[in-house]
Short mmCIF file of C-alpha atoms in Angstrom, two decimals:
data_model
loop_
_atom_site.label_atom_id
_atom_site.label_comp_id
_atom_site.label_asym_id
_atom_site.label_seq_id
_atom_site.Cartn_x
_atom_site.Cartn_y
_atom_site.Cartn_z
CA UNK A 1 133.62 167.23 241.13
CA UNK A 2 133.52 165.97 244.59
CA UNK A 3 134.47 166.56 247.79
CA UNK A 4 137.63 164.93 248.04
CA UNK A 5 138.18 166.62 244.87
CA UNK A 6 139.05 170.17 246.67
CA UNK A 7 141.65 171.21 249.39
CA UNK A 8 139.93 173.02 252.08
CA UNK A 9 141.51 173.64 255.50
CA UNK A 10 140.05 171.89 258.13
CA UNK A 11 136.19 173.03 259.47
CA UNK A 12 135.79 175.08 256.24
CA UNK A 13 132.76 174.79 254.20
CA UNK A 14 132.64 174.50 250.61
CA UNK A 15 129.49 176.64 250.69
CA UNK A 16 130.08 180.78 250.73
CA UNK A 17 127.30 181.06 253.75
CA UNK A 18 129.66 181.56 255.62
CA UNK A 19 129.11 178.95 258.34
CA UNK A 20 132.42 176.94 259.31
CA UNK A 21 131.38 172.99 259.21
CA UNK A 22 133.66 170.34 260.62
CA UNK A 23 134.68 167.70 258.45
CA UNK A 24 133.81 163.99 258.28
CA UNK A 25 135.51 160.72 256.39
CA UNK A 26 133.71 157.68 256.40
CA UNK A 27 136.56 155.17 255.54
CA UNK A 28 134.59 151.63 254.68
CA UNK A 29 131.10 153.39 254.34
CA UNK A 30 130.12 149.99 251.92
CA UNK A 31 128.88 148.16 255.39
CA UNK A 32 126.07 148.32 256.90
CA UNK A 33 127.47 150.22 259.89
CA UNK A 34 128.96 152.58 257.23
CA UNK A 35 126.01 153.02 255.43
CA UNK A 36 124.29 154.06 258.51
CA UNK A 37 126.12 156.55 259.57
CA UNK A 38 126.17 157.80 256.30
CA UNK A 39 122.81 158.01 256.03
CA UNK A 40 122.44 159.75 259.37
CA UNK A 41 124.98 162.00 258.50
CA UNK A 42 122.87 163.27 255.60
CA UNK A 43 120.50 164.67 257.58
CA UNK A 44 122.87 166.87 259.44
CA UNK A 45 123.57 170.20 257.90
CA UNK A 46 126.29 171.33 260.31
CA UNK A 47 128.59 168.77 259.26
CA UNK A 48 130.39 168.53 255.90
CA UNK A 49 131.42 164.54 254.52
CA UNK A 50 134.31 164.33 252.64
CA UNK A 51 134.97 160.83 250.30
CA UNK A 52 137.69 159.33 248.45
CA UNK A 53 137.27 157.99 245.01
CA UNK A 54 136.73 154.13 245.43
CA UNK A 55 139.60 153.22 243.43
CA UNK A 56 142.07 154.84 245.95
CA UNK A 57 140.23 153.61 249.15
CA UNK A 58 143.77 151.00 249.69
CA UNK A 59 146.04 153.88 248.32
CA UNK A 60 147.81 154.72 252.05
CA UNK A 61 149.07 157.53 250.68
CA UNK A 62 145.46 159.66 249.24
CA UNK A 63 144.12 158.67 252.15
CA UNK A 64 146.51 160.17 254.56
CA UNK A 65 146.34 162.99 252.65
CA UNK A 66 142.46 163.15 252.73
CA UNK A 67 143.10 162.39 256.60
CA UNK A 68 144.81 165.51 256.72
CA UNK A 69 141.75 167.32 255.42
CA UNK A 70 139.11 166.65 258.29
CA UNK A 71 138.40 166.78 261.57
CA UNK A 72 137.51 163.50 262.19
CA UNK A 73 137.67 159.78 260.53
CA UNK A 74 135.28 157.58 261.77
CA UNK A 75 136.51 153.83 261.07
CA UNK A 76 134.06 151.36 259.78
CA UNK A 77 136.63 148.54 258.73
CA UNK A 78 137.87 145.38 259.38
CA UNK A 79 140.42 145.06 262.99
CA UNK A 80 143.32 144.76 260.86
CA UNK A 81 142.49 147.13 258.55
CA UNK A 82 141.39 149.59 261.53
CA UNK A 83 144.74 148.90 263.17
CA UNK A 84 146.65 149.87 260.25
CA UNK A 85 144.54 153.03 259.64
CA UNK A 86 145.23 153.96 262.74
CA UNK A 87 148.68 153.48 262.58
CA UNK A 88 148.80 155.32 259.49
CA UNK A 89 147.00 158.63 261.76
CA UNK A 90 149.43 158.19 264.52
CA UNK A 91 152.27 158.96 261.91
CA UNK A 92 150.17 162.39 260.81
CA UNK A 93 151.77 163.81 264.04
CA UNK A 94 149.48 167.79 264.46
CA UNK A 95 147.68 167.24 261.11
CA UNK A 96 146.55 163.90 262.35
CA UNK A 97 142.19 164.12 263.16
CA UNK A 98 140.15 162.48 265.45
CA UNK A 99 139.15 159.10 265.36
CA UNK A 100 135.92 157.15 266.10
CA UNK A 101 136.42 153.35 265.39
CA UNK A 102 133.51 150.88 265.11
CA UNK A 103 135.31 147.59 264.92
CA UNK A 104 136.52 145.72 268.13
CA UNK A 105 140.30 146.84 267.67
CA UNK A 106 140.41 149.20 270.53
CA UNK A 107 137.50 148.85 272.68
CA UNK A 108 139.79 147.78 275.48
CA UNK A 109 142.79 149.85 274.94
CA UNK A 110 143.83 151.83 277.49
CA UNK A 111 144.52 155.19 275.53
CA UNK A 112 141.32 154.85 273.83
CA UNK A 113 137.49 156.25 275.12
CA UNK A 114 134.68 154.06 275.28
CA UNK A 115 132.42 155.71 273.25
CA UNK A 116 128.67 154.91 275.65
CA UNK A 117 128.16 158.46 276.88
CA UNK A 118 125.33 156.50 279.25
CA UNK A 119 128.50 154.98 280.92
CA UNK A 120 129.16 156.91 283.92
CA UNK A 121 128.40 160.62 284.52
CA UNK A 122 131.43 161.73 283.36
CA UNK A 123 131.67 159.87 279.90
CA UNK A 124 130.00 162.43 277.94
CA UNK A 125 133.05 164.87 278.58
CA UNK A 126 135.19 162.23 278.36
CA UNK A 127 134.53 161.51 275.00
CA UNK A 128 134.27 165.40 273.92
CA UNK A 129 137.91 165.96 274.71
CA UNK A 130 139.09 162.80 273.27
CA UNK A 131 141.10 162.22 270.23
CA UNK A 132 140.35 158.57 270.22
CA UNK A 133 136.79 157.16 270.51
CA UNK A 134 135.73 153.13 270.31
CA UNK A 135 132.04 152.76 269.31
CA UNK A 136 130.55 150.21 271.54
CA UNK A 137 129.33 146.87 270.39
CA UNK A 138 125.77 146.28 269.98
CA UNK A 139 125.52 143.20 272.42
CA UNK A 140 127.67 145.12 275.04
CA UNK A 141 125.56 148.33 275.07
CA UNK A 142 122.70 146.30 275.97
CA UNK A 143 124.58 144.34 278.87
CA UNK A 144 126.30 147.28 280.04
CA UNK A 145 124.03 149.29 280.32
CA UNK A 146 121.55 146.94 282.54
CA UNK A 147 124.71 145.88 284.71
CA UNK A 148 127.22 148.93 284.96
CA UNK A 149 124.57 150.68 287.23
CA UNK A 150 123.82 147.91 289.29
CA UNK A 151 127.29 146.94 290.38
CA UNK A 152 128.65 150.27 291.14
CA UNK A 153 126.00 150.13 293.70
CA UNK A 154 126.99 147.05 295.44
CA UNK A 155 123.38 145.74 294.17
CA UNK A 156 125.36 142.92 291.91
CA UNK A 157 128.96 142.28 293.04
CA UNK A 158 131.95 142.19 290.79
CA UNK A 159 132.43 138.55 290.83
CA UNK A 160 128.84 137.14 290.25
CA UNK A 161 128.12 134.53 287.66
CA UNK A 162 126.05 136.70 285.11
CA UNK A 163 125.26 134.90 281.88
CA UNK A 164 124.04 137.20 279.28
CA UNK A 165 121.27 136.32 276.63
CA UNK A 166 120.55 138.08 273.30
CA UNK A 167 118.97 137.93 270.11
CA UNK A 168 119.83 139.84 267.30
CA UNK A 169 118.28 140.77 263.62
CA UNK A 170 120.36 139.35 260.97
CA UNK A 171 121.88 142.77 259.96
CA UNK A 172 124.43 142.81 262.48
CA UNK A 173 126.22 139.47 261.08
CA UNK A 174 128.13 140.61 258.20
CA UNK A 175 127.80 140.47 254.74
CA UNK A 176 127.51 136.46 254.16
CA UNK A 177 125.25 135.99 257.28
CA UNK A 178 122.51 138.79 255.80
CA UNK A 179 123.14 137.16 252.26
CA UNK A 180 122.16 133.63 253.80
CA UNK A 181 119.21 135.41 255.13
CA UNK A 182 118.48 137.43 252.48
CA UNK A 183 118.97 134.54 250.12
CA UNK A 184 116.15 131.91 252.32
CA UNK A 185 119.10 129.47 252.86
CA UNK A 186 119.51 130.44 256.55
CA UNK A 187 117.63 128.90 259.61
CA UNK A 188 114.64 130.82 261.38
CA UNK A 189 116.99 131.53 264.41
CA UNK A 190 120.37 129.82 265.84
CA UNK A 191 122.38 130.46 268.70
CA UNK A 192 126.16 131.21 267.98
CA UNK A 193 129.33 132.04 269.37
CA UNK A 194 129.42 128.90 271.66
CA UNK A 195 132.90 128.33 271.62
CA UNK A 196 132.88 130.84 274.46
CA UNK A 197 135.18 133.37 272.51
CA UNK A 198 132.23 135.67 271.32
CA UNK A 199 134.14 139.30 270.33
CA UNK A 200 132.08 141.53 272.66
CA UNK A 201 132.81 139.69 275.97
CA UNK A 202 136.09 141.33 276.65
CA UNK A 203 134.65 145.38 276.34
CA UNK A 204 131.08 143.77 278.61
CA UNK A 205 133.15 142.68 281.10
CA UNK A 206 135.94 145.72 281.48
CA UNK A 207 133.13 148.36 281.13
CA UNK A 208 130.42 146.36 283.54
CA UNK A 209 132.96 146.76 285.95
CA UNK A 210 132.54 142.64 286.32
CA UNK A 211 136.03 140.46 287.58
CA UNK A 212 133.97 137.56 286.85
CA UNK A 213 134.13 136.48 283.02
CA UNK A 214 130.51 137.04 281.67
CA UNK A 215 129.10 134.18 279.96
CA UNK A 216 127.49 135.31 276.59
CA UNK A 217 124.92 133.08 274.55
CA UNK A 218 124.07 134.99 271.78
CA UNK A 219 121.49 134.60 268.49
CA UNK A 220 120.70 135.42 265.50
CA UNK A 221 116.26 135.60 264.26
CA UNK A 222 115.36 135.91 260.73
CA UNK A 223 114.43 139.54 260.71
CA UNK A 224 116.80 142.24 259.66
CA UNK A 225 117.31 144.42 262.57
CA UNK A 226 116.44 144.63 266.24
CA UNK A 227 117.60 143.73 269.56
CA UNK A 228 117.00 142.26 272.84
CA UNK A 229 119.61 141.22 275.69
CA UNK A 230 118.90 140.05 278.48
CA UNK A 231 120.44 139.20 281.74
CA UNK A 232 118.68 136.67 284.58
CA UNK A 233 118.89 136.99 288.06
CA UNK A 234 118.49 135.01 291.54
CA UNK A 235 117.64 138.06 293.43
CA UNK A 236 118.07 135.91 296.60
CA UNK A 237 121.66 135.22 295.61
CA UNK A 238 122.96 138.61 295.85
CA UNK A 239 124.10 141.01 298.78
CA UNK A 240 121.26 142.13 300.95
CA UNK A 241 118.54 140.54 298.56
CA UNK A 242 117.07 143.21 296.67
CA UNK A 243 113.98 143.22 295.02
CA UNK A 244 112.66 144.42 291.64
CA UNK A 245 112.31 147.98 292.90
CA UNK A 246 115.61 148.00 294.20
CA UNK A 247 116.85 147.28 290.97
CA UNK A 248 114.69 149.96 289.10
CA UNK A 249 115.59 152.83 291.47
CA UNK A 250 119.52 152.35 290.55
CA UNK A 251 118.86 151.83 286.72
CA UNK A 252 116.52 155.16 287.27
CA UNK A 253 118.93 157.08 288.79
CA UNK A 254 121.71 156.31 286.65
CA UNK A 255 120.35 157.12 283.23
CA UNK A 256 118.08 160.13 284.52
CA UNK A 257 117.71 162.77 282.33
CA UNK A 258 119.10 160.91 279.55
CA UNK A 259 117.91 161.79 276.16
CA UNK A 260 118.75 158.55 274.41
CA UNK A 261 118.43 155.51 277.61
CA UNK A 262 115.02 154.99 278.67
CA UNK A 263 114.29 153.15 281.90
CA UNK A 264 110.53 151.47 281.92
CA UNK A 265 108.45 152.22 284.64
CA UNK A 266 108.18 148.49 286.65
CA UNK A 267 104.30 148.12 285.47
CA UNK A 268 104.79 148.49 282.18
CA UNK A 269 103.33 146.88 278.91
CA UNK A 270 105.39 144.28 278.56
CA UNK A 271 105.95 143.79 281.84
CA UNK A 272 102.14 143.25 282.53
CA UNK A 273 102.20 140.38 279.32
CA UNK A 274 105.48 138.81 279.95
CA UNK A 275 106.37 139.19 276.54
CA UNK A 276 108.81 141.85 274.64
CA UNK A 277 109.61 141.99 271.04
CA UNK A 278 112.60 143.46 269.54
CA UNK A 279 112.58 145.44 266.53
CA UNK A 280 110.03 148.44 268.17
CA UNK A 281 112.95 150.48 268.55
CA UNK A 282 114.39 150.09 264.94
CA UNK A 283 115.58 153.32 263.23
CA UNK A 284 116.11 154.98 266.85
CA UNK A 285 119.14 155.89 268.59
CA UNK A 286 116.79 154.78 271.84
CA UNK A 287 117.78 152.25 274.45
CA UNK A 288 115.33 150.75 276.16
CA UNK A 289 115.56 148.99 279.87
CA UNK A 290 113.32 147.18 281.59
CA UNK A 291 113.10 144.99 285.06
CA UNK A 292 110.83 141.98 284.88
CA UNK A 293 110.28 140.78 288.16
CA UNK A 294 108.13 137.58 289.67
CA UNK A 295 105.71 137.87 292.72
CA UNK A 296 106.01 134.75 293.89
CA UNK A 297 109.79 133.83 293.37
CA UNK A 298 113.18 135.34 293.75
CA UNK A 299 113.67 136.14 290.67
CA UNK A 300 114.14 139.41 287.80
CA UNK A 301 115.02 138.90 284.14
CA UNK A 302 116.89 142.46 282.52
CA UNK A 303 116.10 143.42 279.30
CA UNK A 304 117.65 145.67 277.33
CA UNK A 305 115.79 146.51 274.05
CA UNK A 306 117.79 148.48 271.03
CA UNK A 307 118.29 149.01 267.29
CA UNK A 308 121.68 147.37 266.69
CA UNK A 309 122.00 149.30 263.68
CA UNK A 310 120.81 152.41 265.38
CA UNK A 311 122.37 152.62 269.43
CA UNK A 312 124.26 149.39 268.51
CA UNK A 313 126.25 151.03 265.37
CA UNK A 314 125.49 153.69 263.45
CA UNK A 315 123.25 155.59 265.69
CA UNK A 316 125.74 155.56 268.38
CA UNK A 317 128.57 156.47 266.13
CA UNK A 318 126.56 159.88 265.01
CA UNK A 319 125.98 160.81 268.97
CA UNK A 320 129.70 160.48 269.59
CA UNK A 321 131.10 162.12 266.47
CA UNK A 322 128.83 165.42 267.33
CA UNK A 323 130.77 165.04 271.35
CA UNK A 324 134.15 164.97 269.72
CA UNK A 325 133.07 167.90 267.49
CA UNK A 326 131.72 169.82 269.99
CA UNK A 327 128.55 169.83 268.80
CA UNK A 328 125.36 169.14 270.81
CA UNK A 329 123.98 165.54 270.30
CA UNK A 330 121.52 164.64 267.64
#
Protein backbone atom coordinates (compact mmCIF):
# COMPACT_ATOMS: atom_id res chain seq x y z
CA UNK A 1 0.00 0.00 0.00
CA UNK A 2 1.09 3.49 -0.39
CA UNK A 3 0.57 6.70 0.59
CA UNK A 4 -1.81 7.92 -1.77
CA UNK A 5 -3.41 4.74 -1.04
CA UNK A 6 -5.05 6.12 2.43
CA UNK A 7 -7.34 9.17 3.26
CA UNK A 8 -5.86 11.07 6.02
CA UNK A 9 -6.94 14.63 6.90
CA UNK A 10 -4.56 17.09 6.25
CA UNK A 11 -1.11 17.31 8.71
CA UNK A 12 -1.95 13.80 10.02
CA UNK A 13 0.61 11.17 10.16
CA UNK A 14 0.20 7.74 9.14
CA UNK A 15 2.46 6.77 12.04
CA UNK A 16 0.58 6.30 15.76
CA UNK A 17 3.60 8.51 17.46
CA UNK A 18 1.57 10.77 17.67
CA UNK A 19 3.38 13.66 15.98
CA UNK A 20 1.11 15.67 13.38
CA UNK A 21 3.34 15.95 9.97
CA UNK A 22 2.31 18.24 7.15
CA UNK A 23 1.84 16.81 3.93
CA UNK A 24 3.81 17.02 0.67
CA UNK A 25 2.96 16.10 -3.28
CA UNK A 26 5.61 16.17 -5.61
CA UNK A 27 3.62 16.39 -8.94
CA UNK A 28 6.45 15.65 -11.88
CA UNK A 29 9.07 14.25 -9.32
CA UNK A 30 10.66 12.23 -12.76
CA UNK A 31 13.00 15.56 -13.35
CA UNK A 32 15.82 16.33 -12.08
CA UNK A 33 14.42 19.23 -10.05
CA UNK A 34 11.82 16.66 -8.84
CA UNK A 35 14.11 14.18 -8.00
CA UNK A 36 15.91 16.58 -5.87
CA UNK A 37 13.59 17.63 -3.82
CA UNK A 38 12.58 14.30 -3.38
CA UNK A 39 15.59 13.24 -2.30
CA UNK A 40 15.95 16.10 0.17
CA UNK A 41 12.71 15.50 1.36
CA UNK A 42 13.77 12.02 2.50
CA UNK A 43 15.87 13.16 4.92
CA UNK A 44 13.28 15.15 6.70
CA UNK A 45 11.29 13.32 9.28
CA UNK A 46 8.80 16.09 10.09
CA UNK A 47 7.30 16.00 6.83
CA UNK A 48 5.13 13.23 5.35
CA UNK A 49 5.21 12.77 1.04
CA UNK A 50 2.27 11.66 -0.38
CA UNK A 51 2.37 10.11 -4.36
CA UNK A 52 0.01 9.19 -6.93
CA UNK A 53 0.24 6.00 -8.82
CA UNK A 54 2.05 6.88 -12.18
CA UNK A 55 -0.67 5.76 -14.28
CA UNK A 56 -3.06 8.51 -12.91
CA UNK A 57 -0.39 11.35 -12.84
CA UNK A 58 -2.76 13.08 -16.16
CA UNK A 59 -6.03 11.84 -14.40
CA UNK A 60 -7.31 15.71 -13.30
CA UNK A 61 -9.63 14.25 -11.33
CA UNK A 62 -7.19 11.70 -8.64
CA UNK A 63 -5.14 14.33 -8.55
CA UNK A 64 -7.42 16.97 -7.29
CA UNK A 65 -8.50 14.66 -5.03
CA UNK A 66 -4.93 13.82 -3.77
CA UNK A 67 -4.61 17.79 -3.81
CA UNK A 68 -7.19 17.83 -1.35
CA UNK A 69 -5.14 15.58 0.92
CA UNK A 70 -1.98 17.84 1.66
CA UNK A 71 -0.79 20.80 2.71
CA UNK A 72 1.20 21.70 0.03
CA UNK A 73 1.96 20.73 -3.86
CA UNK A 74 5.11 21.70 -4.97
CA UNK A 75 5.05 21.89 -8.96
CA UNK A 76 7.90 20.48 -10.87
CA UNK A 77 6.24 20.49 -14.46
CA UNK A 78 6.21 21.90 -17.61
CA UNK A 79 4.56 26.00 -17.85
CA UNK A 80 1.59 24.68 -19.41
CA UNK A 81 1.21 21.90 -17.47
CA UNK A 82 1.95 24.13 -14.21
CA UNK A 83 -0.67 26.58 -15.44
CA UNK A 84 -3.26 24.06 -15.71
CA UNK A 85 -2.42 22.50 -12.30
CA UNK A 86 -2.83 25.50 -10.94
CA UNK A 87 -5.92 26.22 -12.40
CA UNK A 88 -7.14 22.99 -11.39
CA UNK A 89 -6.15 24.24 -7.30
CA UNK A 90 -7.79 27.52 -7.79
CA UNK A 91 -11.14 25.55 -8.45
CA UNK A 92 -10.47 23.47 -4.89
CA UNK A 93 -11.86 26.72 -3.30
CA UNK A 94 -10.94 25.98 1.15
CA UNK A 95 -9.66 22.44 0.41
CA UNK A 96 -7.33 23.88 -2.12
CA UNK A 97 -3.19 23.62 -0.50
CA UNK A 98 -0.37 25.60 -0.96
CA UNK A 99 1.64 25.81 -3.86
CA UNK A 100 5.39 26.08 -4.60
CA UNK A 101 6.02 26.10 -8.44
CA UNK A 102 9.49 25.54 -10.00
CA UNK A 103 8.84 26.28 -13.62
CA UNK A 104 8.86 29.93 -15.00
CA UNK A 105 4.90 30.19 -15.13
CA UNK A 106 4.53 32.60 -12.32
CA UNK A 107 7.73 34.05 -11.36
CA UNK A 108 6.42 37.44 -12.39
CA UNK A 109 2.87 37.29 -11.43
CA UNK A 110 1.70 39.67 -9.31
CA UNK A 111 -0.36 37.42 -6.80
CA UNK A 112 2.43 35.10 -6.58
CA UNK A 113 5.78 35.24 -3.90
CA UNK A 114 9.12 35.09 -5.12
CA UNK A 115 10.35 32.36 -3.39
CA UNK A 116 14.50 33.92 -2.56
CA UNK A 117 14.05 34.43 1.18
CA UNK A 118 17.73 36.36 0.66
CA UNK A 119 15.55 38.94 -1.29
CA UNK A 120 14.83 41.67 0.98
CA UNK A 121 14.45 41.49 4.80
CA UNK A 122 11.07 40.90 4.73
CA UNK A 123 10.85 37.93 2.16
CA UNK A 124 11.25 35.26 4.59
CA UNK A 125 7.73 36.20 6.15
CA UNK A 126 6.56 36.90 3.03
CA UNK A 127 6.81 33.63 1.82
CA UNK A 128 5.62 31.93 5.28
CA UNK A 129 2.19 33.44 4.96
CA UNK A 130 1.86 32.81 1.35
CA UNK A 131 -0.35 30.46 -0.43
CA UNK A 132 1.52 30.83 -3.62
CA UNK A 133 5.34 30.51 -3.87
CA UNK A 134 7.59 30.70 -7.38
CA UNK A 135 10.98 28.94 -6.90
CA UNK A 136 13.56 31.13 -8.37
CA UNK A 137 15.58 30.27 -11.40
CA UNK A 138 19.01 29.14 -11.03
CA UNK A 139 20.65 31.91 -13.31
CA UNK A 140 18.48 34.62 -11.56
CA UNK A 141 19.42 33.67 -7.95
CA UNK A 142 22.90 34.19 -8.84
CA UNK A 143 22.27 37.70 -10.56
CA UNK A 144 19.93 38.77 -8.05
CA UNK A 145 21.44 38.21 -5.47
CA UNK A 146 24.88 40.13 -6.48
CA UNK A 147 22.66 43.11 -7.89
CA UNK A 148 19.38 43.46 -5.69
CA UNK A 149 21.68 44.76 -2.82
CA UNK A 150 23.62 46.98 -4.73
CA UNK A 151 20.89 48.99 -6.38
CA UNK A 152 18.69 49.51 -3.49
CA UNK A 153 21.64 51.38 -2.32
CA UNK A 154 22.01 53.76 -5.08
CA UNK A 155 25.57 51.91 -5.58
CA UNK A 156 24.24 50.63 -9.26
CA UNK A 157 21.30 52.65 -10.62
CA UNK A 158 18.15 51.20 -12.04
CA UNK A 159 18.89 51.91 -15.57
CA UNK A 160 22.58 50.74 -16.01
CA UNK A 161 23.65 48.49 -18.80
CA UNK A 162 24.43 45.23 -16.75
CA UNK A 163 25.20 42.22 -18.91
CA UNK A 164 25.15 39.08 -17.00
CA UNK A 165 27.55 36.04 -17.62
CA UNK A 166 27.08 32.40 -16.50
CA UNK A 167 28.05 28.99 -16.88
CA UNK A 168 26.15 26.20 -15.96
CA UNK A 169 26.66 22.16 -15.46
CA UNK A 170 24.72 20.31 -17.95
CA UNK A 171 22.04 19.16 -15.41
CA UNK A 172 20.08 22.17 -15.54
CA UNK A 173 19.25 21.76 -19.47
CA UNK A 174 16.61 19.26 -19.57
CA UNK A 175 16.36 15.88 -20.37
CA UNK A 176 17.83 15.88 -24.16
CA UNK A 177 20.62 18.42 -23.28
CA UNK A 178 22.02 15.93 -20.22
CA UNK A 179 21.34 12.93 -22.69
CA UNK A 180 23.66 14.73 -25.38
CA UNK A 181 26.06 15.05 -22.59
CA UNK A 182 25.63 12.03 -21.08
CA UNK A 183 25.71 10.32 -24.43
CA UNK A 184 29.55 12.19 -25.61
CA UNK A 185 27.68 13.77 -28.61
CA UNK A 186 27.62 17.26 -27.00
CA UNK A 187 30.40 20.00 -27.24
CA UNK A 188 32.86 20.71 -24.21
CA UNK A 189 30.97 24.06 -23.56
CA UNK A 190 28.62 26.48 -25.79
CA UNK A 191 27.04 29.59 -25.14
CA UNK A 192 23.15 29.65 -25.66
CA UNK A 193 20.17 31.58 -25.47
CA UNK A 194 21.49 34.30 -27.94
CA UNK A 195 18.43 35.16 -29.46
CA UNK A 196 18.12 37.48 -26.49
CA UNK A 197 14.84 35.75 -25.20
CA UNK A 198 16.64 33.58 -22.48
CA UNK A 199 13.52 32.50 -19.84
CA UNK A 200 15.12 33.91 -16.67
CA UNK A 201 15.61 37.54 -17.87
CA UNK A 202 12.14 38.71 -17.11
CA UNK A 203 12.13 37.44 -12.99
CA UNK A 204 16.35 39.05 -12.99
CA UNK A 205 15.21 42.09 -14.05
CA UNK A 206 11.70 42.63 -11.91
CA UNK A 207 13.40 41.23 -8.73
CA UNK A 208 16.99 43.23 -9.31
CA UNK A 209 14.91 46.07 -9.13
CA UNK A 210 16.69 46.97 -12.78
CA UNK A 211 14.36 49.32 -15.52
CA UNK A 212 17.08 48.60 -17.81
CA UNK A 213 16.62 45.12 -19.70
CA UNK A 214 19.58 42.90 -18.44
CA UNK A 215 21.52 41.38 -21.09
CA UNK A 216 22.08 37.59 -20.32
CA UNK A 217 24.83 35.39 -22.13
CA UNK A 218 24.54 32.23 -20.71
CA UNK A 219 26.50 28.53 -21.06
CA UNK A 220 26.46 25.35 -20.73
CA UNK A 221 30.32 23.11 -19.58
CA UNK A 222 30.44 19.46 -19.81
CA UNK A 223 30.14 18.67 -16.16
CA UNK A 224 26.89 17.79 -14.54
CA UNK A 225 26.21 20.36 -12.01
CA UNK A 226 27.58 23.65 -10.76
CA UNK A 227 27.36 27.25 -11.20
CA UNK A 228 28.97 30.49 -11.69
CA UNK A 229 27.35 33.99 -12.77
CA UNK A 230 28.88 36.69 -13.05
CA UNK A 231 28.27 40.31 -13.57
CA UNK A 232 31.22 43.02 -14.82
CA UNK A 233 31.51 46.36 -13.82
CA UNK A 234 33.12 49.92 -14.79
CA UNK A 235 33.26 51.06 -11.28
CA UNK A 236 34.10 54.54 -12.72
CA UNK A 237 30.81 54.53 -14.60
CA UNK A 238 28.55 54.53 -11.75
CA UNK A 239 27.22 57.24 -9.18
CA UNK A 240 29.87 58.49 -6.86
CA UNK A 241 32.51 55.81 -8.10
CA UNK A 242 32.69 53.25 -5.61
CA UNK A 243 35.28 50.95 -5.08
CA UNK A 244 35.54 47.21 -4.33
CA UNK A 245 34.93 47.79 -0.63
CA UNK A 246 32.08 49.80 -1.26
CA UNK A 247 30.60 47.09 -2.99
CA UNK A 248 31.43 44.37 -0.29
CA UNK A 249 30.08 46.41 2.65
CA UNK A 250 26.41 46.51 0.90
CA UNK A 251 26.53 42.76 -0.24
CA UNK A 252 27.74 42.24 3.65
CA UNK A 253 25.14 43.96 5.10
CA UNK A 254 22.43 42.66 3.12
CA UNK A 255 22.84 38.94 3.51
CA UNK A 256 24.21 39.18 7.26
CA UNK A 257 23.34 36.59 9.35
CA UNK A 258 22.16 34.53 6.60
CA UNK A 259 22.40 30.86 7.02
CA UNK A 260 22.36 29.88 3.37
CA UNK A 261 24.18 33.34 1.33
CA UNK A 262 27.70 33.65 2.04
CA UNK A 263 29.54 36.87 1.23
CA UNK A 264 33.58 36.28 0.73
CA UNK A 265 35.74 38.30 2.61
CA UNK A 266 37.54 40.74 -0.36
CA UNK A 267 41.07 38.77 0.13
CA UNK A 268 39.93 35.67 -0.37
CA UNK A 269 41.24 32.44 -2.18
CA UNK A 270 40.10 32.99 -5.27
CA UNK A 271 40.30 36.34 -5.17
CA UNK A 272 44.15 36.21 -4.45
CA UNK A 273 44.46 33.58 -7.84
CA UNK A 274 42.01 35.18 -10.10
CA UNK A 275 40.48 32.06 -10.75
CA UNK A 276 37.03 30.39 -9.36
CA UNK A 277 35.62 27.09 -10.25
CA UNK A 278 32.10 26.11 -10.05
CA UNK A 279 30.96 22.91 -8.86
CA UNK A 280 32.65 23.43 -4.97
CA UNK A 281 29.34 24.16 -3.81
CA UNK A 282 27.51 21.08 -5.37
CA UNK A 283 25.07 19.21 -3.06
CA UNK A 284 24.66 22.55 -0.87
CA UNK A 285 21.85 24.78 -0.50
CA UNK A 286 24.96 27.54 -0.15
CA UNK A 287 25.29 30.66 -2.23
CA UNK A 288 28.36 31.97 -2.56
CA UNK A 289 29.35 35.86 -3.46
CA UNK A 290 32.31 37.28 -4.14
CA UNK A 291 33.81 40.90 -5.37
CA UNK A 292 36.86 40.67 -7.58
CA UNK A 293 38.33 43.88 -7.82
CA UNK A 294 41.62 45.32 -9.87
CA UNK A 295 44.31 47.66 -8.25
CA UNK A 296 45.23 49.33 -11.00
CA UNK A 297 41.92 49.85 -13.03
CA UNK A 298 38.34 50.76 -12.49
CA UNK A 299 37.10 47.80 -12.56
CA UNK A 300 35.11 44.63 -10.27
CA UNK A 301 33.83 41.40 -11.79
CA UNK A 302 30.67 39.72 -9.35
CA UNK A 303 30.54 36.30 -8.94
CA UNK A 304 28.03 34.42 -7.71
CA UNK A 305 28.93 30.71 -7.11
CA UNK A 306 25.91 27.97 -6.50
CA UNK A 307 24.63 24.41 -6.97
CA UNK A 308 21.90 24.87 -9.58
CA UNK A 309 20.46 21.76 -8.53
CA UNK A 310 20.86 22.63 -4.91
CA UNK A 311 20.04 26.84 -4.27
CA UNK A 312 19.16 26.90 -8.03
CA UNK A 313 16.24 24.09 -7.75
CA UNK A 314 15.76 21.66 -5.47
CA UNK A 315 17.62 22.99 -2.56
CA UNK A 316 15.78 26.16 -2.71
CA UNK A 317 12.47 24.51 -3.16
CA UNK A 318 13.04 22.45 0.35
CA UNK A 319 13.96 25.97 2.26
CA UNK A 320 10.71 27.47 1.03
CA UNK A 321 8.35 24.55 1.48
CA UNK A 322 9.55 24.33 5.40
CA UNK A 323 8.56 28.70 5.37
CA UNK A 324 5.15 27.93 4.00
CA UNK A 325 4.83 25.09 6.55
CA UNK A 326 5.89 26.88 9.27
CA UNK A 327 8.64 24.99 9.92
CA UNK A 328 12.18 26.30 10.61
CA UNK A 329 14.53 26.04 7.52
CA UNK A 330 16.65 23.06 6.80
Amino acid sequence: MTLSDTKQPKGQPLTTDGSARPTVFVDGAAGTTGLGIRERLGLQSDVMLKSIAVEKRKDAQAKAALMEEVDLVILCLPDEAARETVALIDGMGAAAPKVLDASTAFRVAGDWTYGFPELAPDQADKIRAARKVSNPGCYPTGAVALLRPLVDAGLVPADYPVTINAVSGYSGGGKSMIESFEHGTAPAFELYGLGFEHKHVPETQLYSNLVRRPILVPSVGNYRQGMLVSVPLHLDTLPGKPEAADLHAALAKRYAGSTYVSVMPLDNAATKSGRIEPEALNETNMLELYVFASHRYPQAVLVARLDNLGKGASGAAVQNMRLMLGFAEP
